[in-house]
PDB file of C-alpha atoms (C1' of nucleotides) in Angstrom:
ATOM      1  CA  UNK A   1       0.000   0.000   0.000  1.00 72.00           C
ATOM      2  CA  UNK A   2       1.180   3.434  -0.855  1.00 88.00           C
ATOM      3  CA  UNK A   3      -0.271   6.829  -1.442  1.00 91.00           C
ATOM      4  CA  UNK A   4       1.149   9.894  -3.149  1.00 95.00           C
ATOM      5  CA  UNK A   5       1.051  13.054  -1.104  1.00 95.00           C
ATOM      6  CA  UNK A   6      -0.679  16.101  -2.597  1.00 95.00           C
ATOM      7  CA  UNK A   7       1.411  17.991  -5.135  1.00 97.00           C
ATOM      8  CA  UNK A   8       0.893  20.679  -7.771  1.00 98.00           C
ATOM      9  CA  UNK A   9       0.139  19.601 -11.323  1.00 97.00           C
ATOM     10  CA  UNK A  10       2.904  19.834 -13.894  1.00 97.00           C
ATOM     11  CA  UNK A  11       1.451  22.862 -15.635  1.00 95.00           C
ATOM     12  CA  UNK A  12       0.795  24.816 -12.475  1.00 96.00           C
ATOM     13  CA  UNK A  13       4.417  24.986 -11.378  1.00 98.00           C
ATOM     14  CA  UNK A  14       5.330  28.522 -10.452  1.00 98.00           C
ATOM     15  CA  UNK A  15       8.846  29.842 -10.982  1.00 98.00           C
ATOM     16  CA  UNK A  16       8.725  32.095  -7.947  1.00 98.00           C
ATOM     17  CA  UNK A  17       7.772  29.183  -5.727  1.00 98.00           C
ATOM     18  CA  UNK A  18      10.369  26.922  -7.327  1.00 98.00           C
ATOM     19  CA  UNK A  19      13.186  29.431  -6.996  1.00 98.00           C
ATOM     20  CA  UNK A  20      12.209  30.274  -3.430  1.00 98.00           C
ATOM     21  CA  UNK A  21      12.399  26.588  -2.614  1.00 98.00           C
ATOM     22  CA  UNK A  22      15.784  26.224  -4.281  1.00 98.00           C
ATOM     23  CA  UNK A  23      17.174  29.362  -2.690  1.00 98.00           C
ATOM     24  CA  UNK A  24      17.548  27.668   0.673  1.00 98.00           C
ATOM     25  CA  UNK A  25      20.874  25.830   1.095  1.00 98.00           C
ATOM     26  CA  UNK A  26      19.380  23.012   3.146  1.00 98.00           C
ATOM     27  CA  UNK A  27      16.688  22.318   0.569  1.00 98.00           C
ATOM     28  CA  UNK A  28      19.261  22.496  -2.202  1.00 98.00           C
ATOM     29  CA  UNK A  29      21.391  19.966  -0.342  1.00 98.00           C
ATOM     30  CA  UNK A  30      18.411  17.627  -0.140  1.00 98.00           C
ATOM     31  CA  UNK A  31      17.637  18.180  -3.814  1.00 98.00           C
ATOM     32  CA  UNK A  32      21.237  17.545  -4.817  1.00 98.00           C
ATOM     33  CA  UNK A  33      21.262  14.258  -2.932  1.00 97.00           C
ATOM     34  CA  UNK A  34      17.972  13.233  -4.515  1.00 97.00           C
ATOM     35  CA  UNK A  35      19.163  14.421  -7.912  1.00 96.00           C
ATOM     36  CA  UNK A  36      22.262  12.283  -8.080  1.00 93.00           C
ATOM     37  CA  UNK A  37      20.701   9.112  -6.648  1.00 86.00           C
ATOM     38  CA  UNK A  38      18.602   7.453  -9.291  1.00 78.00           C
ATOM     39  CA  UNK A  39      17.148   4.939  -6.862  1.00 84.00           C
ATOM     40  CA  UNK A  40      14.272   6.237  -4.757  1.00 86.00           C
ATOM     41  CA  UNK A  41      15.022   6.355  -1.067  1.00 91.00           C
ATOM     42  CA  UNK A  42      13.303   7.416   2.098  1.00 96.00           C
ATOM     43  CA  UNK A  43      13.720  10.773   3.775  1.00 97.00           C
ATOM     44  CA  UNK A  44      16.246   9.905   6.436  1.00 96.00           C
ATOM     45  CA  UNK A  45      18.439   8.030   3.970  1.00 96.00           C
ATOM     46  CA  UNK A  46      18.653  11.169   1.867  1.00 97.00           C
ATOM     47  CA  UNK A  47      19.543  13.282   4.847  1.00 97.00           C
ATOM     48  CA  UNK A  48      22.291  10.818   5.707  1.00 96.00           C
ATOM     49  CA  UNK A  49      23.920  11.606   2.374  1.00 96.00           C
ATOM     50  CA  UNK A  50      24.101  15.265   3.216  1.00 96.00           C
ATOM     51  CA  UNK A  51      25.942  16.936   6.028  1.00 95.00           C
ATOM     52  CA  UNK A  52      22.847  18.683   7.271  1.00 97.00           C
ATOM     53  CA  UNK A  53      22.508  18.994  11.009  1.00 97.00           C
ATOM     54  CA  UNK A  54      18.877  19.927  11.470  1.00 98.00           C
ATOM     55  CA  UNK A  55      16.053  18.684  13.656  1.00 98.00           C
ATOM     56  CA  UNK A  56      13.546  16.283  12.163  1.00 98.00           C
ATOM     57  CA  UNK A  57      10.732  18.854  12.200  1.00 98.00           C
ATOM     58  CA  UNK A  58      12.872  21.197  10.171  1.00 98.00           C
ATOM     59  CA  UNK A  59      13.786  18.469   7.695  1.00 98.00           C
ATOM     60  CA  UNK A  60      10.151  17.556   7.383  1.00 98.00           C
ATOM     61  CA  UNK A  61       9.303  21.192   6.752  1.00 98.00           C
ATOM     62  CA  UNK A  62      11.868  21.403   3.954  1.00 98.00           C
ATOM     63  CA  UNK A  63      10.519  18.268   2.304  1.00 98.00           C
ATOM     64  CA  UNK A  64       7.072  19.751   2.379  1.00 98.00           C
ATOM     65  CA  UNK A  65       8.250  22.964   0.751  1.00 98.00           C
ATOM     66  CA  UNK A  66       9.993  21.014  -1.998  1.00 98.00           C
ATOM     67  CA  UNK A  67       6.923  18.897  -2.611  1.00 98.00           C
ATOM     68  CA  UNK A  68       4.518  21.833  -2.625  1.00 98.00           C
ATOM     69  CA  UNK A  69       6.791  23.632  -5.058  1.00 98.00           C
ATOM     70  CA  UNK A  70       6.481  20.661  -7.390  1.00 98.00           C
ATOM     71  CA  UNK A  71      10.155  19.805  -7.241  1.00 98.00           C
ATOM     72  CA  UNK A  72       9.662  16.429  -5.623  1.00 98.00           C
ATOM     73  CA  UNK A  73       7.130  13.660  -5.399  1.00 97.00           C
ATOM     74  CA  UNK A  74       6.541  12.017  -2.041  1.00 97.00           C
ATOM     75  CA  UNK A  75       4.994   8.603  -1.710  1.00 97.00           C
ATOM     76  CA  UNK A  76       4.041   7.256   1.699  1.00 97.00           C
ATOM     77  CA  UNK A  77       5.060   3.638   2.021  1.00 95.00           C
ATOM     78  CA  UNK A  78       4.460   2.209   5.429  1.00 94.00           C
ATOM     79  CA  UNK A  79       6.006   4.564   7.907  1.00 95.00           C
ATOM     80  CA  UNK A  80       8.526   5.791   5.369  1.00 96.00           C
ATOM     81  CA  UNK A  81       8.262   8.515   2.771  1.00 97.00           C
ATOM     82  CA  UNK A  82       9.846   7.815  -0.577  1.00 97.00           C
ATOM     83  CA  UNK A  83      10.949  11.052  -2.199  1.00 97.00           C
ATOM     84  CA  UNK A  84      11.900  11.480  -5.850  1.00 97.00           C
ATOM     85  CA  UNK A  85      12.705  14.433  -8.071  1.00 98.00           C
ATOM     86  CA  UNK A  86      10.031  15.336 -10.639  1.00 98.00           C
ATOM     87  CA  UNK A  87      12.594  15.481 -13.429  1.00 97.00           C
ATOM     88  CA  UNK A  88      10.241  15.403 -16.391  1.00 98.00           C
ATOM     89  CA  UNK A  89       7.738  17.916 -15.090  1.00 98.00           C
ATOM     90  CA  UNK A  90      10.481  20.346 -14.153  1.00 98.00           C
ATOM     91  CA  UNK A  91      12.257  19.901 -17.456  1.00 98.00           C
ATOM     92  CA  UNK A  92       9.040  20.432 -19.376  1.00 98.00           C
ATOM     93  CA  UNK A  93       8.216  23.615 -17.521  1.00 98.00           C
ATOM     94  CA  UNK A  94      11.661  25.087 -16.799  1.00 98.00           C
ATOM     95  CA  UNK A  95      14.172  23.473 -19.153  1.00 98.00           C
ATOM     96  CA  UNK A  96      17.704  23.341 -17.836  1.00 98.00           C
ATOM     97  CA  UNK A  97      16.858  24.810 -14.469  1.00 98.00           C
ATOM     98  CA  UNK A  98      17.560  21.800 -12.281  1.00 98.00           C
ATOM     99  CA  UNK A  99      20.765  21.040 -14.137  1.00 98.00           C
ATOM    100  CA  UNK A 100      21.951  24.617 -13.689  1.00 98.00           C
ATOM    101  CA  UNK A 101      21.049  24.820 -10.023  1.00 98.00           C
ATOM    102  CA  UNK A 102      22.095  21.346  -8.934  1.00 98.00           C
ATOM    103  CA  UNK A 103      25.269  21.027 -10.974  1.00 97.00           C
ATOM    104  CA  UNK A 104      28.122  19.839  -8.767  1.00 92.00           C
ATOM    105  CA  UNK A 105      30.137  22.765  -7.456  1.00 75.00           C
TER     106      UNK A 105
ATOM    107  CA  UNK B   1      32.883  60.608 -15.899  1.00 73.00           C
ATOM    108  CA  UNK B   2      31.515  57.392 -14.524  1.00 88.00           C
ATOM    109  CA  UNK B   3      32.126  55.042 -11.666  1.00 91.00           C
ATOM    110  CA  UNK B   4      31.152  51.429 -11.175  1.00 95.00           C
ATOM    111  CA  UNK B   5      29.268  50.700  -7.990  1.00 95.00           C
ATOM    112  CA  UNK B   6      30.697  48.042  -5.652  1.00 95.00           C
ATOM    113  CA  UNK B   7      29.954  44.487  -6.712  1.00 97.00           C
ATOM    114  CA  UNK B   8      31.130  40.983  -5.814  1.00 98.00           C
ATOM    115  CA  UNK B   9      33.969  39.472  -7.825  1.00 97.00           C
ATOM    116  CA  UNK B  10      33.127  36.851 -10.421  1.00 96.00           C
ATOM    117  CA  UNK B  11      34.471  33.965  -8.370  1.00 95.00           C
ATOM    118  CA  UNK B  12      32.729  34.950  -5.177  1.00 96.00           C
ATOM    119  CA  UNK B  13      29.228  34.667  -6.540  1.00 98.00           C
ATOM    120  CA  UNK B  14      27.079  32.648  -4.184  1.00 98.00           C
ATOM    121  CA  UNK B  15      24.263  30.491  -5.498  1.00 98.00           C
ATOM    122  CA  UNK B  16      22.102  31.061  -2.439  1.00 98.00           C
ATOM    123  CA  UNK B  17      22.367  34.798  -2.851  1.00 98.00           C
ATOM    124  CA  UNK B  18      21.786  34.592  -6.599  1.00 98.00           C
ATOM    125  CA  UNK B  19      18.711  32.400  -6.288  1.00 98.00           C
ATOM    126  CA  UNK B  20      17.301  34.513  -3.477  1.00 98.00           C
ATOM    127  CA  UNK B  21      17.647  37.529  -5.719  1.00 98.00           C
ATOM    128  CA  UNK B  22      15.979  35.765  -8.641  1.00 98.00           C
ATOM    129  CA  UNK B  23      13.193  34.353  -6.499  1.00 98.00           C
ATOM    130  CA  UNK B  24      11.438  37.715  -6.280  1.00 98.00           C
ATOM    131  CA  UNK B  25       9.067  38.409  -9.192  1.00 98.00           C
ATOM    132  CA  UNK B  26       9.837  42.125  -9.313  1.00 98.00           C
ATOM    133  CA  UNK B  27      13.573  41.515  -9.505  1.00 98.00           C
ATOM    134  CA  UNK B  28      13.045  38.842 -12.119  1.00 98.00           C
ATOM    135  CA  UNK B  29      10.978  41.292 -14.156  1.00 98.00           C
ATOM    136  CA  UNK B  30      13.828  43.805 -14.008  1.00 98.00           C
ATOM    137  CA  UNK B  31      16.334  41.113 -14.936  1.00 98.00           C
ATOM    138  CA  UNK B  32      14.190  39.940 -17.852  1.00 98.00           C
ATOM    139  CA  UNK B  33      13.984  43.467 -19.212  1.00 97.00           C
ATOM    140  CA  UNK B  34      17.728  43.930 -18.844  1.00 97.00           C
ATOM    141  CA  UNK B  35      18.355  40.499 -20.302  1.00 96.00           C
ATOM    142  CA  UNK B  36      16.552  41.062 -23.565  1.00 93.00           C
ATOM    143  CA  UNK B  37      17.800  44.587 -24.182  1.00 86.00           C
ATOM    144  CA  UNK B  38      21.358  44.480 -25.429  1.00 79.00           C
ATOM    145  CA  UNK B  39      21.801  48.226 -25.161  1.00 84.00           C
ATOM    146  CA  UNK B  40      22.574  49.511 -21.675  1.00 87.00           C
ATOM    147  CA  UNK B  41      19.901  51.741 -20.255  1.00 91.00           C
ATOM    148  CA  UNK B  42      19.236  53.620 -17.050  1.00 96.00           C
ATOM    149  CA  UNK B  43      17.130  52.361 -14.179  1.00 97.00           C
ATOM    150  CA  UNK B  44      13.881  54.123 -14.913  1.00 96.00           C
ATOM    151  CA  UNK B  45      14.000  53.179 -18.590  1.00 96.00           C
ATOM    152  CA  UNK B  46      14.194  49.532 -17.588  1.00 97.00           C
ATOM    153  CA  UNK B  47      11.277  49.893 -15.236  1.00 97.00           C
ATOM    154  CA  UNK B  48       9.266  51.468 -18.042  1.00 95.00           C
ATOM    155  CA  UNK B  49       9.630  48.240 -19.999  1.00 95.00           C
ATOM    156  CA  UNK B  50       8.077  46.257 -17.210  1.00 96.00           C
ATOM    157  CA  UNK B  51       4.619  46.560 -15.762  1.00 95.00           C
ATOM    158  CA  UNK B  52       5.934  47.030 -12.255  1.00 97.00           C
ATOM    159  CA  UNK B  53       4.060  49.478 -10.091  1.00 97.00           C
ATOM    160  CA  UNK B  54       6.450  50.082  -7.231  1.00 98.00           C
ATOM    161  CA  UNK B  55       7.788  53.132  -5.479  1.00 98.00           C
ATOM    162  CA  UNK B  56      11.237  54.371  -6.426  1.00 98.00           C
ATOM    163  CA  UNK B  57      12.774  53.369  -3.099  1.00 98.00           C
ATOM    164  CA  UNK B  58      11.578  49.839  -3.645  1.00 98.00           C
ATOM    165  CA  UNK B  59      12.937  49.759  -7.188  1.00 98.00           C
ATOM    166  CA  UNK B  60      16.226  51.103  -5.927  1.00 98.00           C
ATOM    167  CA  UNK B  61      16.293  48.414  -3.272  1.00 98.00           C
ATOM    168  CA  UNK B  62      15.764  45.693  -5.852  1.00 98.00           C
ATOM    169  CA  UNK B  63      18.552  47.042  -8.043  1.00 98.00           C
ATOM    170  CA  UNK B  64      20.841  46.965  -5.064  1.00 98.00           C
ATOM    171  CA  UNK B  65      19.990  43.352  -4.302  1.00 98.00           C
ATOM    172  CA  UNK B  66      20.642  42.371  -7.904  1.00 98.00           C
ATOM    173  CA  UNK B  67      23.949  44.185  -7.932  1.00 98.00           C
ATOM    174  CA  UNK B  68      25.106  42.783  -4.603  1.00 98.00           C
ATOM    175  CA  UNK B  69      24.193  39.300  -5.783  1.00 98.00           C
ATOM    176  CA  UNK B  70      26.494  39.836  -8.737  1.00 98.00           C
ATOM    177  CA  UNK B  71      23.734  39.563 -11.309  1.00 98.00           C
ATOM    178  CA  UNK B  72      24.099  43.102 -12.573  1.00 98.00           C
ATOM    179  CA  UNK B  73      26.689  45.795 -12.960  1.00 97.00           C
ATOM    180  CA  UNK B  74      25.714  49.357 -12.158  1.00 97.00           C
ATOM    181  CA  UNK B  75      27.640  52.318 -13.485  1.00 97.00           C
ATOM    182  CA  UNK B  76      26.866  55.797 -12.237  1.00 97.00           C
ATOM    183  CA  UNK B  77      26.801  58.252 -15.102  1.00 95.00           C
ATOM    184  CA  UNK B  78      25.738  61.681 -14.113  1.00 94.00           C
ATOM    185  CA  UNK B  79      22.528  61.383 -12.205  1.00 96.00           C
ATOM    186  CA  UNK B  80      21.637  58.179 -13.977  1.00 96.00           C
ATOM    187  CA  UNK B  81      22.570  54.606 -13.224  1.00 97.00           C
ATOM    188  CA  UNK B  82      23.356  52.392 -16.166  1.00 97.00           C
ATOM    189  CA  UNK B  83      22.566  48.784 -15.333  1.00 97.00           C
ATOM    190  CA  UNK B  84      23.714  45.754 -17.296  1.00 97.00           C
ATOM    191  CA  UNK B  85      23.547  42.017 -16.779  1.00 98.00           C
ATOM    192  CA  UNK B  86      26.849  40.322 -15.906  1.00 98.00           C
ATOM    193  CA  UNK B  87      26.332  37.675 -18.558  1.00 97.00           C
ATOM    194  CA  UNK B  88      29.849  36.306 -18.712  1.00 98.00           C
ATOM    195  CA  UNK B  89      30.462  36.114 -14.990  1.00 98.00           C
ATOM    196  CA  UNK B  90      27.159  34.391 -14.405  1.00 98.00           C
ATOM    197  CA  UNK B  91      27.681  31.989 -17.267  1.00 98.00           C
ATOM    198  CA  UNK B  92      31.153  31.123 -16.026  1.00 98.00           C
ATOM    199  CA  UNK B  93      29.968  30.436 -12.520  1.00 98.00           C
ATOM    200  CA  UNK B  94      26.457  29.038 -13.086  1.00 98.00           C
ATOM    201  CA  UNK B  95      26.196  27.902 -16.705  1.00 98.00           C
ATOM    202  CA  UNK B  96      22.707  27.964 -18.105  1.00 98.00           C
ATOM    203  CA  UNK B  97      21.127  29.478 -15.035  1.00 98.00           C
ATOM    204  CA  UNK B  98      20.129  32.852 -16.442  1.00 98.00           C
ATOM    205  CA  UNK B  99      18.817  31.289 -19.628  1.00 98.00           C
ATOM    206  CA  UNK B 100      16.711  28.861 -17.623  1.00 98.00           C
ATOM    207  CA  UNK B 101      15.342  31.456 -15.234  1.00 98.00           C
ATOM    208  CA  UNK B 102      14.809  34.314 -17.680  1.00 98.00           C
ATOM    209  CA  UNK B 103      13.476  32.312 -20.590  1.00 97.00           C
ATOM    210  CA  UNK B 104      10.392  34.002 -22.053  1.00 92.00           C
ATOM    211  CA  UNK B 105       7.070  33.018 -20.505  1.00 75.00           C
TER     212      UNK B 105
ATOM    213  C1'  DC C   1      22.380  80.221  -7.980  1.00 78.23           C
ATOM    214  C1'  DA C   2      17.915  77.934  -8.310  1.00 78.23           C
ATOM    215  C1'  DA C   3      15.032  74.358  -9.896  1.00 78.23           C
ATOM    216  C1'  DA C   4      14.203  70.039 -11.797  1.00 78.23           C
ATOM    217  C1'  DT C   5      15.717  65.168 -12.408  1.00 78.23           C
ATOM    218  C1'  DT C   6      17.380  60.679 -11.013  1.00 78.23           C
ATOM    219  C1'  DC C   7      18.293  57.754  -7.676  1.00 78.23           C
ATOM    220  C1'  DT C   8      19.596  56.438  -2.654  1.00 78.23           C
ATOM    221  C1'  DT C   9      19.178  56.243   2.302  1.00 78.23           C
ATOM    222  C1'  DT C  10      16.657  56.036   6.508  1.00 78.23           C
ATOM    223  C1'  DG C  11      13.194  54.427   9.439  1.00 78.23           C
ATOM    224  C1'  DA C  12       9.131  51.991  10.113  1.00 78.23           C
ATOM    225  C1'  DC C  13       5.506  48.399   9.426  1.00 78.23           C
ATOM    226  C1'  DG C  14       3.653  43.926   8.427  1.00 78.23           C
ATOM    227  C1'  DC C  15       4.570  39.662   6.877  1.00 78.23           C
ATOM    228  C1'  DT C  16       7.001  35.433   5.930  1.00 78.23           C
ATOM    229  C1'  DC C  17      10.435  32.074   6.994  1.00 78.23           C
ATOM    230  C1'  DA C  18      13.814  28.778   9.236  1.00 78.23           C
ATOM    231  C1'  DT C  19      14.323  26.690  13.346  1.00 78.23           C
ATOM    232  C1'  DC C  20      13.389  24.038  17.525  1.00 78.23           C
ATOM    233  C1'  DG C  21      11.057  21.183  21.420  1.00 78.23           C
ATOM    234  C1'  DA C  22       7.122  18.798  22.473  1.00 78.23           C
ATOM    235  C1'  DA C  23       3.451  16.151  21.313  1.00 78.23           C
ATOM    236  C1'  DC C  24       1.049  13.317  17.951  1.00 78.23           C
ATOM    237  C1'  DG C  25       0.086   9.586  14.101  1.00 78.23           C
ATOM    238  C1'  DA C  26       0.889   5.718  11.698  1.00 78.23           C
ATOM    239  C1'  DT C  27       3.233   1.531  10.834  1.00 78.23           C
ATOM    240  C1'  DA C  28       6.320  -2.534  11.642  1.00 78.23           C
ATOM    241  C1'  DG C  29       8.106  -6.048  14.721  1.00 78.23           C
ATOM    242  C1'  DC C  30       8.160  -8.709  18.790  1.00 78.23           C
TER     243       DC C  30
ATOM    244  C1'  DG D   1      -1.179  -5.528  22.568  1.00 78.23           C
ATOM    245  C1'  DC D   2       3.426  -3.150  23.611  1.00 78.23           C
ATOM    246  C1'  DT D   3       7.260  -0.857  21.842  1.00 78.23           C
ATOM    247  C1'  DA D   4      10.273   1.106  18.790  1.00 78.23           C
ATOM    248  C1'  DT D   5      10.668   3.649  14.361  1.00 78.23           C
ATOM    249  C1'  DC D   6       9.799   7.206  10.863  1.00 78.23           C
ATOM    250  C1'  DG D   7       7.870  11.175  10.019  1.00 78.23           C
ATOM    251  C1'  DT D   8       4.342  15.104  10.749  1.00 78.23           C
ATOM    252  C1'  DT D   9       1.944  18.803  13.173  1.00 78.23           C
ATOM    253  C1'  DC D  10       1.694  22.486  16.539  1.00 78.23           C
ATOM    254  C1'  DG D  11       3.193  26.553  18.802  1.00 78.23           C
ATOM    255  C1'  DA D  12       6.674  29.728  19.619  1.00 78.23           C
ATOM    256  C1'  DT D  13      10.701  32.542  18.646  1.00 78.23           C
ATOM    257  C1'  DG D  14      13.905  35.264  16.295  1.00 78.23           C
ATOM    258  C1'  DA D  15      15.580  36.939  11.980  1.00 78.23           C
ATOM    259  C1'  DG D  16      14.926  38.702   7.479  1.00 78.23           C
ATOM    260  C1'  DC D  17      12.370  40.711   3.623  1.00 78.23           C
ATOM    261  C1'  DG D  18       9.319  43.727   0.582  1.00 78.23           C
ATOM    262  C1'  DT D  19       7.139  47.810   0.809  1.00 78.23           C
ATOM    263  C1'  DC D  20       6.379  52.777   1.447  1.00 78.23           C
ATOM    264  C1'  DA D  21       6.797  57.936   2.750  1.00 78.23           C
ATOM    265  C1'  DA D  22       9.990  61.278   3.857  1.00 78.23           C
ATOM    266  C1'  DA D  23      14.236  63.187   3.450  1.00 78.23           C
ATOM    267  C1'  DG D  24      18.764  63.452   1.319  1.00 78.23           C
ATOM    268  C1'  DA D  25      22.560  63.315  -2.489  1.00 78.23           C
ATOM    269  C1'  DA D  26      24.326  64.269  -6.822  1.00 78.23           C
ATOM    270  C1'  DT D  27      23.921  66.132 -11.268  1.00 78.23           C
ATOM    271  C1'  DT D  28      21.956  68.572 -15.171  1.00 78.23           C
ATOM    272  C1'  DT D  29      19.428  72.546 -16.892  1.00 78.23           C
ATOM    273  C1'  DG D  30      17.540  77.178 -16.887  1.00 78.23           C
TER     274       DG D  30
END
DNA sequence: CAAATTCTTTGACGCTCATCGAACGATAGC
DNA sequence: GCTATCGTTCGATGAGCGTCAAAGAATTTG
């Protein structure tokens, strides 16, 4: 059993919301970790790949912002949340943006 | 006579600062107008190309943020300020970013 | 010099945001 | 059924931001 958490449709993605989400270093660190790992993983596994030192409420808040911006898709599986980057939707709406923002260094 | 207002060096551009600057719709409108006009123009002429309805202090504030983020170069000429996009510096540091963010529509 | 133009600075106001601790919810495992 | 695990929600706090009116530079023009 799994359910996808509410998210904006592909054509309703707003650049202001997207850029505001990406402007935060912590969220960008999460996105970068998600971006390079092809395999879907749960929230805490992603955090483990970063060097973020934030409380779980704060991490949860950042995931929500990313999801509500349309940058990620979150699927609830059991007590875990599987988070993936919405590559295609982002590329269709803002071509090249993720690559430019999440490019290594 | 003309003098260039203080701005960050090309290699000290910070993505967080850049994205924060671009996240605001008003600043993005200014950037878009600057981006498409090749010829350098003064502040108020740029504003005239947009449909922004903001007080002059607010406009001035936004120009400052853009300049301090390293997105624009401002040269004081007489009582005017000539603002240009730092294309090359931005492209060197964050390839494709401006194109992705300032693409029409 | 005086007046008009162009832009900046200052100070204030309201709002949003990142962060945390504490409490809660849901699920898996024993 | 307990208990541990993974994550969310709530409430609060402190910092920062976008905005404006008023006042201040700096420069051109009459």
